[in-house]
Every structure is written in structure tokens, then in C-alpha cells.
Coordinates of C-alpha atoms and ligand atoms in Angstrom, one line a residue:
M52 CA 0.0 0.0 0.0
H53 CA 1.0 3.6 -0.1
S54 CA -0.5 6.8 1.4
F55 CA -0.4 9.1 -1.6
H56 CA -3.8 10.1 -3.0
Y57 CA -5.7 13.0 -4.4
R58 CA -8.0 14.8 -2.0
D59 CA -9.8 18.0 -3.0
S60 CA -7.9 17.8 -6.3
Q61 CA -4.5 18.0 -4.5
L62 CA -2.0 15.2 -4.1
H63 CA -1.7 14.3 -0.4
C64 CA 0.7 12.2 1.6
E65 CA -1.4 10.8 4.4
D66 CA -3.3 14.0 5.5
V67 CA -0.8 16.5 4.2
D68 CA -1.2 18.5 1.0
L69 CA 2.1 18.1 -0.9
A70 CA 1.9 21.6 -2.3
Q71 CA 2.1 22.9 1.2
V72 CA 5.3 20.9 1.9
A73 CA 6.9 22.1 -1.3
Q74 CA 5.9 25.7 -0.5
E75 CA 7.5 25.4 2.9
F76 CA 10.7 23.5 2.1
G77 CA 11.3 24.2 -1.6
T78 CA 12.1 21.7 -4.4
P79 CA 13.6 19.2 -5.2
L80 CA 12.2 17.6 -2.1
Y81 CA 11.8 14.0 -1.0
V82 CA 8.7 13.3 1.1
Y83 CA 8.2 10.1 3.0
S84 CA 5.1 8.6 4.6
A85 CA 5.8 7.2 8.1
G86 CA 2.5 5.4 8.0
T87 CA 3.3 3.5 4.8
I88 CA 6.7 2.4 6.1
L89 CA 5.3 1.2 9.4
D90 CA 2.4 -0.5 7.7
H91 CA 4.8 -2.5 5.4
Y92 CA 7.0 -3.4 8.3
Q93 CA 4.1 -4.6 10.5
R94 CA 2.5 -6.6 7.7
L95 CA 5.8 -8.4 7.0
D96 CA 6.4 -9.0 10.7
A97 CA 2.9 -10.4 11.1
A98 CA 3.2 -12.7 8.0
I99 CA 6.5 -14.2 9.1
A100 CA 5.4 -14.5 12.7
P101 CA 5.0 -18.3 12.5
L102 CA 8.9 -18.5 12.4
D103 CA 11.5 -17.2 14.9
H104 CA 12.7 -14.2 12.8
L105 CA 14.5 -10.9 12.6
I106 CA 13.5 -8.3 10.0
C107 CA 16.8 -6.6 9.1
Y108 CA 15.9 -3.4 7.2
A109 CA 18.5 -2.9 4.4
V110 CA 19.7 0.5 5.4
K111 CA 21.2 1.2 2.0
A112 CA 17.6 1.7 0.6
N113 CA 17.0 4.9 2.7
S114 CA 19.3 5.7 5.5
N115 CA 18.0 9.0 6.9
R116 CA 18.2 8.8 10.7
A117 CA 14.5 9.7 11.0
I118 CA 13.6 6.6 8.9
L119 CA 16.0 4.4 10.9
K120 CA 14.5 5.6 14.2
L121 CA 11.0 4.9 13.0
L122 CA 12.0 1.3 12.2
A123 CA 14.2 0.9 15.3
D124 CA 11.2 2.0 17.4
A125 CA 9.0 -0.5 15.6
G126 CA 11.5 -3.3 16.6
A127 CA 13.4 -3.7 13.4
S128 CA 16.9 -5.1 13.1
F129 CA 19.3 -3.8 10.4
D130 CA 21.3 -5.0 7.4
I131 CA 24.3 -2.7 7.1
V132 CA 27.0 -2.6 4.4
S133 CA 29.5 -0.1 5.8
G134 CA 30.9 1.5 9.0
G135 CA 29.0 4.6 8.0
E136 CA 25.7 2.7 8.0
L137 CA 26.5 1.2 11.4
F138 CA 27.3 4.7 12.7
R139 CA 23.9 6.0 11.4
V140 CA 22.0 3.1 13.0
L141 CA 23.6 3.8 16.3
A142 CA 23.0 7.6 15.9
A143 CA 19.3 6.7 15.3
G144 CA 19.1 4.7 18.6
G145 CA 19.4 1.3 16.9
D146 CA 20.8 -1.7 18.6
P147 CA 24.2 -2.9 17.2
A148 CA 23.4 -6.4 18.5
K149 CA 20.6 -6.5 15.9
C150 CA 22.9 -5.5 12.9
T151 CA 24.2 -7.9 10.3
F152 CA 27.2 -6.5 8.4
A153 CA 27.3 -7.5 4.7
G154 CA 29.5 -6.5 1.8
V155 CA 32.3 -7.9 -0.3
G156 CA 35.0 -5.4 0.7
K157 CA 34.8 -4.5 4.3
S158 CA 37.8 -2.4 5.4
H159 CA 40.0 -3.1 8.4
E160 CA 38.7 -0.1 10.2
E161 CA 35.1 -1.1 9.5
I162 CA 35.7 -4.6 10.9
E163 CA 37.3 -3.2 14.0
Y164 CA 34.4 -0.8 14.6
A165 CA 31.8 -3.6 14.1
L166 CA 33.6 -5.9 16.5
E167 CA 33.8 -3.1 19.1
Q168 CA 30.1 -2.5 18.7
R169 CA 29.4 -6.3 18.9
V170 CA 27.2 -6.6 15.8
Y171 CA 25.0 -9.7 15.4
S172 CA 27.0 -11.1 12.6
F173 CA 29.5 -10.5 9.8
N174 CA 28.2 -11.8 6.5
V175 CA 31.5 -13.1 5.0
E176 CA 31.8 -13.3 1.2
S177 CA 35.4 -14.7 0.7
E178 CA 38.1 -16.7 2.4
A179 CA 40.4 -13.7 2.3
E180 CA 37.9 -11.7 4.3
L181 CA 37.4 -14.6 6.8
D182 CA 41.2 -14.6 7.4
D183 CA 41.2 -10.8 7.9
I184 CA 38.3 -10.9 10.4
D185 CA 39.9 -13.8 12.3
Q186 CA 43.2 -11.8 12.6
I187 CA 41.5 -8.5 13.6
A188 CA 39.3 -10.3 16.2
A189 CA 42.5 -11.9 17.6
S190 CA 44.3 -8.6 17.8
K191 CA 41.3 -7.2 19.8
G192 CA 41.1 -10.3 22.0
T193 CA 37.6 -11.1 20.9
R194 CA 35.6 -13.5 18.8
A195 CA 33.7 -12.6 15.6
P196 CA 30.3 -14.1 14.8
V197 CA 30.3 -15.0 11.1
A198 CA 27.7 -16.1 8.6
L199 CA 28.8 -17.4 5.2
R200 CA 27.1 -15.6 2.3
V201 CA 26.6 -18.2 -0.4
N202 CA 25.8 -17.7 -4.0
P203 CA 23.0 -20.1 -5.0
D204 CA 23.4 -19.5 -8.7
V205 CA 19.8 -18.8 -9.6
D206 CA 18.4 -16.8 -12.5
V207 CA 16.5 -13.7 -11.6
A208 CA 14.4 -11.6 -14.0
T209 CA 15.6 -8.1 -13.0
H210 CA 18.0 -5.5 -14.3
E211 CA 21.5 -7.0 -14.7
Y212 CA 23.1 -4.4 -12.3
I213 CA 20.9 -5.6 -9.4
S214 CA 21.0 -9.4 -10.0
T215 CA 23.4 -10.8 -7.4
G216 CA 22.7 -14.6 -7.1
K217 CA 24.3 -15.8 -10.4
S218 CA 27.7 -17.5 -10.3
E219 CA 29.2 -14.8 -12.5
N220 CA 28.3 -12.1 -9.9
K221 CA 30.9 -10.9 -7.4
F222 CA 28.8 -11.9 -4.4
G223 CA 29.1 -14.8 -2.0
I224 CA 30.9 -18.1 -1.9
A225 CA 29.9 -20.8 -4.4
L226 CA 27.5 -23.2 -2.9
D227 CA 29.6 -26.3 -3.5
H228 CA 32.6 -24.6 -1.9
A229 CA 30.8 -23.3 1.2
A230 CA 31.1 -26.5 3.4
A231 CA 34.9 -26.5 2.8
V232 CA 35.2 -22.8 3.8
C233 CA 33.2 -23.5 6.9
E234 CA 35.5 -26.4 7.8
R235 CA 38.5 -24.0 7.6
A236 CA 36.6 -21.3 9.5
A237 CA 35.7 -23.8 12.3
K238 CA 39.5 -24.2 13.0
M239 CA 40.1 -20.5 13.3
R240 CA 40.6 -19.3 16.9
N241 CA 38.6 -16.2 16.8
I242 CA 35.6 -17.1 14.5
D243 CA 32.2 -18.4 15.5
I244 CA 30.2 -19.7 12.7
V245 CA 26.6 -18.5 13.4
G246 CA 24.7 -18.6 10.1
V247 CA 24.2 -18.8 6.4
Q248 CA 23.1 -15.8 4.3
M249 CA 22.1 -15.3 0.7
H250 CA 20.7 -12.5 -1.4
I251 CA 19.7 -13.2 -5.0
G252 CA 18.9 -9.7 -6.3
S253 CA 16.6 -6.8 -6.1
Q254 CA 13.2 -5.8 -7.6
I255 CA 12.1 -9.4 -8.0
N256 CA 8.3 -9.8 -8.6
E257 CA 7.9 -13.5 -8.6
T258 CA 8.2 -16.1 -5.9
R259 CA 10.0 -18.8 -8.0
P260 CA 13.6 -17.6 -7.6
F261 CA 13.3 -17.1 -3.9
V262 CA 11.9 -20.6 -3.3
E263 CA 14.4 -22.1 -5.7
A264 CA 17.3 -20.5 -3.9
I265 CA 16.1 -21.4 -0.5
K266 CA 15.6 -25.1 -1.6
K267 CA 19.1 -25.1 -3.1
V268 CA 20.8 -23.7 0.1
A269 CA 18.7 -25.6 2.7
P270 CA 20.8 -28.8 2.6
L271 CA 23.9 -26.8 3.4
V272 CA 22.1 -24.9 6.2
L273 CA 21.1 -28.3 7.7
E274 CA 24.6 -29.7 7.4
L275 CA 26.2 -26.6 9.1
K276 CA 23.5 -26.7 11.8
S277 CA 24.4 -30.2 12.7
K278 CA 28.1 -29.7 12.4
Y279 CA 28.6 -26.3 14.0
G280 CA 25.3 -25.5 15.6
I281 CA 24.6 -22.4 13.4
K282 CA 21.7 -20.2 14.7
F283 CA 20.2 -18.5 11.6
F284 CA 19.5 -18.6 7.9
S285 CA 19.2 -15.2 6.2
V286 CA 17.3 -15.2 2.9
G287 CA 18.2 -11.6 2.0
G288 CA 15.9 -9.0 0.5
G289 CA 14.9 -8.4 -3.0
V290 CA 11.0 -8.3 -3.0
G291 CA 10.0 -5.9 -5.8
I292 CA 7.4 -3.1 -5.7
V293 CA 5.1 -1.7 -8.4
Y294 CA 6.5 1.3 -10.1
E295 CA 3.9 1.4 -12.9
S296 CA 0.4 2.7 -12.2
S297 CA 1.2 2.6 -8.5
F298 CA -1.3 5.4 -8.3
V299 CA -4.7 4.1 -7.4
S300 CA -7.1 6.6 -5.8
G301 CA -8.4 10.0 -6.9
S302 CA -11.4 11.3 -8.6
S303 CA -10.1 11.4 -12.2
S304 CA -8.4 8.5 -13.9
W305 CA -6.1 9.9 -16.5
W306 CA -3.0 8.3 -15.0
K307 CA -4.4 4.7 -15.2
E308 CA -3.9 4.8 -18.9
Q309 CA -0.2 5.6 -18.7
A310 CA 1.2 2.2 -18.1
P311 CA -0.3 -1.2 -17.7
A312 CA -0.4 -2.4 -14.1
R313 CA 2.3 -4.9 -13.4
H314 CA 1.8 -8.0 -11.4
Q315 CA 2.7 -7.2 -7.8
L316 CA 4.1 -9.7 -5.4
S317 CA 2.3 -9.1 -2.2
I318 CA 3.9 -9.5 1.2
Q319 CA 1.6 -12.4 2.0
Q320 CA 2.3 -14.1 -1.3
Y321 CA 6.0 -13.8 -0.8
V322 CA 5.9 -15.2 2.8
D323 CA 3.4 -17.9 1.9
A324 CA 5.8 -19.2 -0.7
I325 CA 9.0 -19.1 1.4
L326 CA 7.4 -20.4 4.7
P327 CA 7.2 -24.1 3.8
P328 CA 10.9 -24.6 2.9
L329 CA 12.0 -22.4 5.7
R330 CA 9.9 -24.3 8.3
E331 CA 12.0 -27.4 7.6
V332 CA 15.3 -25.8 8.6
K333 CA 14.0 -25.0 12.1
L334 CA 16.3 -22.1 12.6
R335 CA 15.9 -18.4 13.2
I336 CA 15.1 -16.7 9.8
L337 CA 16.4 -13.3 8.8
L338 CA 14.8 -11.2 6.1
E339 CA 16.6 -8.1 4.7
P340 CA 14.0 -6.0 2.9
G341 CA 14.9 -2.6 1.7
R342 CA 12.7 -1.4 -1.3
L343 CA 9.7 -3.3 0.0
L344 CA 9.5 -1.2 3.1
V345 CA 10.3 2.2 1.8
G346 CA 10.0 2.3 -2.0
N347 CA 6.4 3.2 -2.3
A348 CA 6.6 5.3 0.8
G349 CA 8.4 8.2 -0.8
V350 CA 8.0 10.7 -3.7
L351 CA 10.4 13.3 -5.2
L352 CA 8.7 16.6 -5.7
T353 CA 10.0 18.8 -8.4
R354 CA 8.8 21.9 -10.2
V355 CA 8.6 22.5 -14.0
R356 CA 11.1 25.2 -14.8
Y357 CA 10.8 25.5 -18.6
L358 CA 8.8 24.0 -21.4
K359 CA 10.7 23.6 -24.7
Q360 CA 10.1 22.1 -28.1
T361 CA 12.9 21.1 -30.4
G362 CA 11.9 19.6 -33.8
R363 CA 9.2 17.1 -33.0
K364 CA 10.0 16.6 -29.4
K365 CA 8.6 18.4 -26.3
F366 CA 10.5 18.7 -23.1
A367 CA 9.5 19.7 -19.6
I368 CA 12.7 20.8 -17.8
V369 CA 12.2 20.3 -14.1
D370 CA 14.3 21.4 -11.2
A371 CA 15.3 17.9 -10.1
G372 CA 18.1 16.1 -11.9
M373 CA 19.8 12.8 -12.3
N374 CA 22.0 13.8 -9.3
D375 CA 18.8 13.8 -7.1
L376 CA 17.3 10.5 -8.5
I377 CA 19.6 8.5 -10.7
R378 CA 17.4 5.4 -11.2
P379 CA 16.0 6.3 -14.6
A380 CA 19.5 7.2 -15.9
L381 CA 21.2 4.2 -14.4
Y382 CA 18.7 1.4 -14.8
H383 CA 16.3 2.9 -17.3
S384 CA 13.7 2.5 -14.5
Y385 CA 10.2 3.7 -14.9
H386 CA 8.8 6.0 -12.2
E387 CA 5.2 7.2 -12.4
I388 CA 5.1 11.1 -12.6
V389 CA 1.9 12.9 -11.6
P390 CA 1.0 16.6 -11.2
V391 CA 0.3 17.6 -7.6
A392 CA -2.7 19.6 -8.7
E393 CA -5.0 16.9 -10.1
P394 CA -5.7 17.3 -13.8
S395 CA -9.3 16.9 -14.9
T396 CA -10.2 13.8 -16.9
S397 CA -10.7 16.0 -19.9
T398 CA -7.3 17.6 -19.8
K399 CA -5.5 17.3 -23.1
R400 CA -2.4 15.1 -23.0
D401 CA 1.0 15.6 -24.6
E402 CA 3.8 13.2 -25.2
M403 CA 7.0 14.6 -23.7
D404 CA 10.3 13.9 -22.1
I405 CA 10.7 15.0 -18.5
V406 CA 14.3 16.0 -18.0
G407 CA 16.5 17.7 -15.4
P408 CA 19.0 20.6 -15.7
V409 CA 22.1 18.4 -15.6
C410 CA 24.4 18.6 -18.5
E411 CA 23.9 15.0 -19.8
T412 CA 21.5 13.5 -22.2
G413 CA 21.0 10.7 -19.6
D414 CA 19.5 13.2 -17.3
F415 CA 15.8 12.2 -17.7
F416 CA 13.0 11.0 -15.6
A417 CA 10.6 9.9 -18.4
R418 CA 10.8 9.7 -22.2
D419 CA 7.9 10.0 -24.6
R420 CA 5.6 10.0 -21.6
K421 CA 2.0 11.0 -22.0
M422 CA 1.4 13.8 -19.5
P423 CA -1.4 16.3 -19.1
V424 CA -0.6 19.6 -20.5
L425 CA 1.9 21.2 -18.2
R426 CA 2.7 24.8 -17.4
E427 CA 5.9 26.4 -16.1
G428 CA 5.8 26.3 -12.3
D429 CA 3.7 23.2 -12.0
L430 CA 4.6 20.9 -9.2
L431 CA 5.2 17.2 -10.1
A432 CA 5.6 14.1 -7.9
I433 CA 7.9 11.4 -9.1
M434 CA 6.4 8.4 -7.4
S435 CA 7.9 5.4 -5.7
A436 CA 11.2 7.2 -5.0
G437 CA 11.5 6.2 -1.3
A438 CA 14.1 3.5 -2.0
Y439 CA 17.5 4.1 -3.6
G440 CA 16.5 7.7 -4.2
F441 CA 18.1 10.2 -1.9
V442 CA 20.8 7.6 -0.9
M443 CA 22.1 7.6 -4.4
A444 CA 22.0 11.4 -4.8
S445 CA 25.2 13.3 -5.5
N446 CA 26.5 16.8 -5.8
Y447 CA 27.1 16.3 -9.6
N448 CA 27.1 19.6 -11.5
S449 CA 27.7 21.2 -8.0
R450 CA 24.1 21.0 -7.2
P451 CA 23.2 20.9 -3.5
L452 CA 21.5 17.7 -2.4
P453 CA 17.7 17.6 -2.3
V454 CA 16.0 18.0 1.1
E455 CA 13.9 15.3 2.8
A456 CA 10.6 15.6 4.8
L457 CA 8.7 13.1 6.8
V458 CA 4.9 13.0 7.1
R459 CA 2.9 11.5 10.0
G460 CA -0.8 11.9 9.7
D461 CA -1.5 15.6 9.3
K462 CA 2.0 16.7 10.4
F463 CA 5.2 17.1 8.4
E464 CA 8.7 17.9 9.4
L465 CA 12.0 18.5 7.7
I466 CA 14.4 15.6 8.2
R467 CA 17.3 16.9 6.1
K468 CA 17.9 20.6 5.5
R469 CA 19.0 22.0 2.1
Q470 CA 22.7 22.3 1.5
T471 CA 24.1 25.7 0.6
W472 CA 26.7 26.5 -2.0
E473 CA 29.1 27.1 0.9
D474 CA 28.5 23.4 1.9
L475 CA 29.7 22.3 -1.5
I476 CA 33.2 23.6 -0.9
H477 CA 33.3 23.2 2.8
D478 CA 35.4 20.0 2.9
E479 CA 37.9 21.0 0.2
L480 CA 41.4 22.0 1.2
Ligands
LLP806 N1 20.5 -7.6 1.3 C1 21.6 -7.4 0.6 C2 22.8 -8.2 0.8 C3 21.6 -6.5 -0.5 O1 22.6 -6.4 -1.3 C4 20.4 -5.7 -0.8 C5 20.4 -4.8 -1.9 C6 19.3 -5.9 0.1 C7 19.4 -6.9 1.1 C8 18.0 -5.2 -0.1 O2 17.4 -5.4 -1.3 P1 15.9 -4.9 -1.6 O3 15.0 -5.6 -0.6 O4 15.9 -3.4 -1.4 O5 15.7 -5.3 -3.0 N2 20.1 0.7 -6.4 C9 19.3 -0.3 -6.9 C10 19.1 -1.5 -5.9 C11 20.4 -2.1 -5.4 C12 20.2 -3.2 -4.4 C13 21.4 -3.5 -3.7 N3 21.3 -4.6 -2.7 C14 18.0 0.2 -7.4 O6 17.8 1.5 -7.3 O7 17.1 -0.5 -7.9

């Protein structure tokens, strides 16, 4: 679900008129719905309740401290991939003992920090990393809890950049090699083998690859359980969301014609599919959702700066750019774009590109998109931008980062202030 809808012909997030938020904080501006995030978290938590479990929110999807605090207060654990993410979780009041530390290239400094903070586990992706963690733990006179990340080699229908569970990807240890790595690890003085982890990719909208991967890895999990008494099996994240026609309520219906609704994998369908094979391993199960919790909970608000026609093409040049939301440029991903002031059903529609001010042809949000006739100054909402939106933003073209706001019911607050030009050069020597 999400909490963006037209009310009195204005797009609202929960009970807040988005035009008001843009008026107050300016654009480009990310707005998140606290209610949507909590609803997704609670529904996943309830669905997986038949199993002993931890929901480790993948911090990389949206790491603003206000979002982390919201989830920490709801009882979430965290999947982190850097010392910086651990630092953020702690700053948000999260518990390090509920953090799993993933990533193929952890630094010495990051491993030390995570050991000091006593994270729940290190998800180890290579033998070289295992050796490093053993040595660092020894030098600190402590033991490191380690889970092996295995690569189940399953095919996933998603963008090639975000598929991670094929043998040609850099992630994890090959399944047929994992038992041998564990045997080595078991002899290390400062390593405790505590679990098995996998993650096959992101934006996956069918249950088949999840089930296939779990079934492939389960025999190894059972073997390591009996040999080393491991405590958990983490099945990673990856559940997809709907980007097309995610927009469902309002009095007019022009947007429904834009793109065909895609099949959505619901939380319940996902859990119903993975529960049976997971029940059999009789261990604690970890889930690492990112996009599923926050993706549909955020929009990027941007204003139309100029309208322009060149040859046969029409362009709406908006004040957000690829530096604010890079997903269309990087993955050619589709994001629904709607005016904040609801167009009437009879509004004429125009085919146009919606582009940013950055000096690259790849700086677009939509191409040949049918939009209602736009005017300069119109406020647009780029939908489903709550995951991998702000976190992938940059200062490219020396543009200050976008700001972020959080809505709860009829209240909204700024959770990241706008950078100044002074901020852009602040760290330069
Ligand atoms: N666990 C691990 C080990 C991961 O690598 C990831 C995501 C997740 C969990 C969370 O996956 P999710 O539930 O969000 O699909 N920037 C890309 C997505 C990159 C995903 C990276 N890993 C995008 O904008 O689509």
C-alpha cells in the first residue's frame, strides 16, 4: 500500500497536501510517509510471525536517521554494508546487536568498529575476508560471529546491475565450496560460525527464484546446523514493488492509462511461498527487505522550470536532476510522474520527455511519456522514490543535495535541510 492520493484535487501524503510541503521547504524535495513504512514493516512482521525471525531493514535503501529511528522503534533489526551505516543506525538509537554486516569489501577499520560494537554477525563473502576478520578479532582479544554468504546461482528476472545470485556475480561463496570454507573457519581461533546468508537480487516480482534459492541452500544450512550449531539462515531482501500505475485513488483516472499495471508480489504471497521450505530448517530466519518497506513510501517533488520544443520533441525541464534521483538514468527504470494539482479527466495530453537541468542526455525521468498539458511552475511528484532515491544522490554539477521531509498523519517535518553553495566547498582543502 501507499498513502499518496488526491483529495480536494490536490495530491496528499497521508493527510498533508504536498503543495504545502513544497511551499515550505522548496524543491527538489523527497517526502516520505511514516504510516506507509510502518504498515509495510508490520505486515511483513505479522506474516513471518510463525517463524522465529528478525527483519533486518536494508539501510542502503534509505538511511535517513528519522527513517531508521522509525523502524528501530518498531522493533526492526538492520542489514548494514559499511561502517558509516552502522554509525547511522547507532545515531538513530538502533541496537548494534541487531545488525548484520554485509559487503564484499569491508575495510580493516570497519571490521574493528563492528567488532567493538558487537554486531549480530558479519556476512562473509570470501576466504580472504574470513582470514582478515579472524586476525582482527584476535588482535582485539575477541571472537567474531560469522555467517557465510553463499551464491545459490539462480536466475532472476531483474536489471542485470541488481542481480546478485548468479555464479558470475561478485557476491558470495559458491554453494559447492561453502562447506569446505566452513571447515576452515571452524578451525580459526577467533571465529564463531553462526549462520548462512544469501541475497539473489533486487526488484524481484515472482516467488519462484526465492523458493528455488532457499531449496538449493537448505541442505547446506542443515549440514552446518548439525556440524557447527549455526543459529540462523538469512534469505536476504529483493522483493519488488510496483513502479507502474502505482497510483490508485483519486477522482479522475487519466494516469491509469499511462502504463499497464504490473503483477505485484504481495507481502503475503512472498511469505506464503517461502514459509514451507523455511519451516524445515528449524532455525531463526532473517529477512533483509529494503525497497519493499520504503520504496512506495516516498516521492520526489519537483517543479517544472521551462517547457521547450525542439523539432518534433517536447521537453518539460524540471528542477530535479539525475543527481537527485539516478534510477532512470542508471537502470532505465520507470517512475510514475503525476502533477500535484489533479488534472481533470478532460485535460489534453501531450507526449514529452521530462528532463533535469544536468548537462547530460542521460538526465531524464521519463521519455515519450503522455502527460497532461503542463505549465511552467507546475509541481510534479515522481512516485515510488522512497528507496534508492536520496541515498544515491550526489552533488554532480555542483548541485546541492535535495531536502527530505517526513509526514505522519496531518503533520510534516524537515528531516534533512537544504545544502548551501558554501557546503559544496566546505570539505575542500
Ligand atoms: N540484502 C543485501 C545483501 C543486498 O545487497 C540488498 C540490496 C538488500 C538486502 C536489499 O534489497 P531490496 O530488498 O531493497 O531489493 N540501487 C538499486 C538497488 C540495489 C540493491 C542492492 N542490494 C535500485 O535502485 O534499484
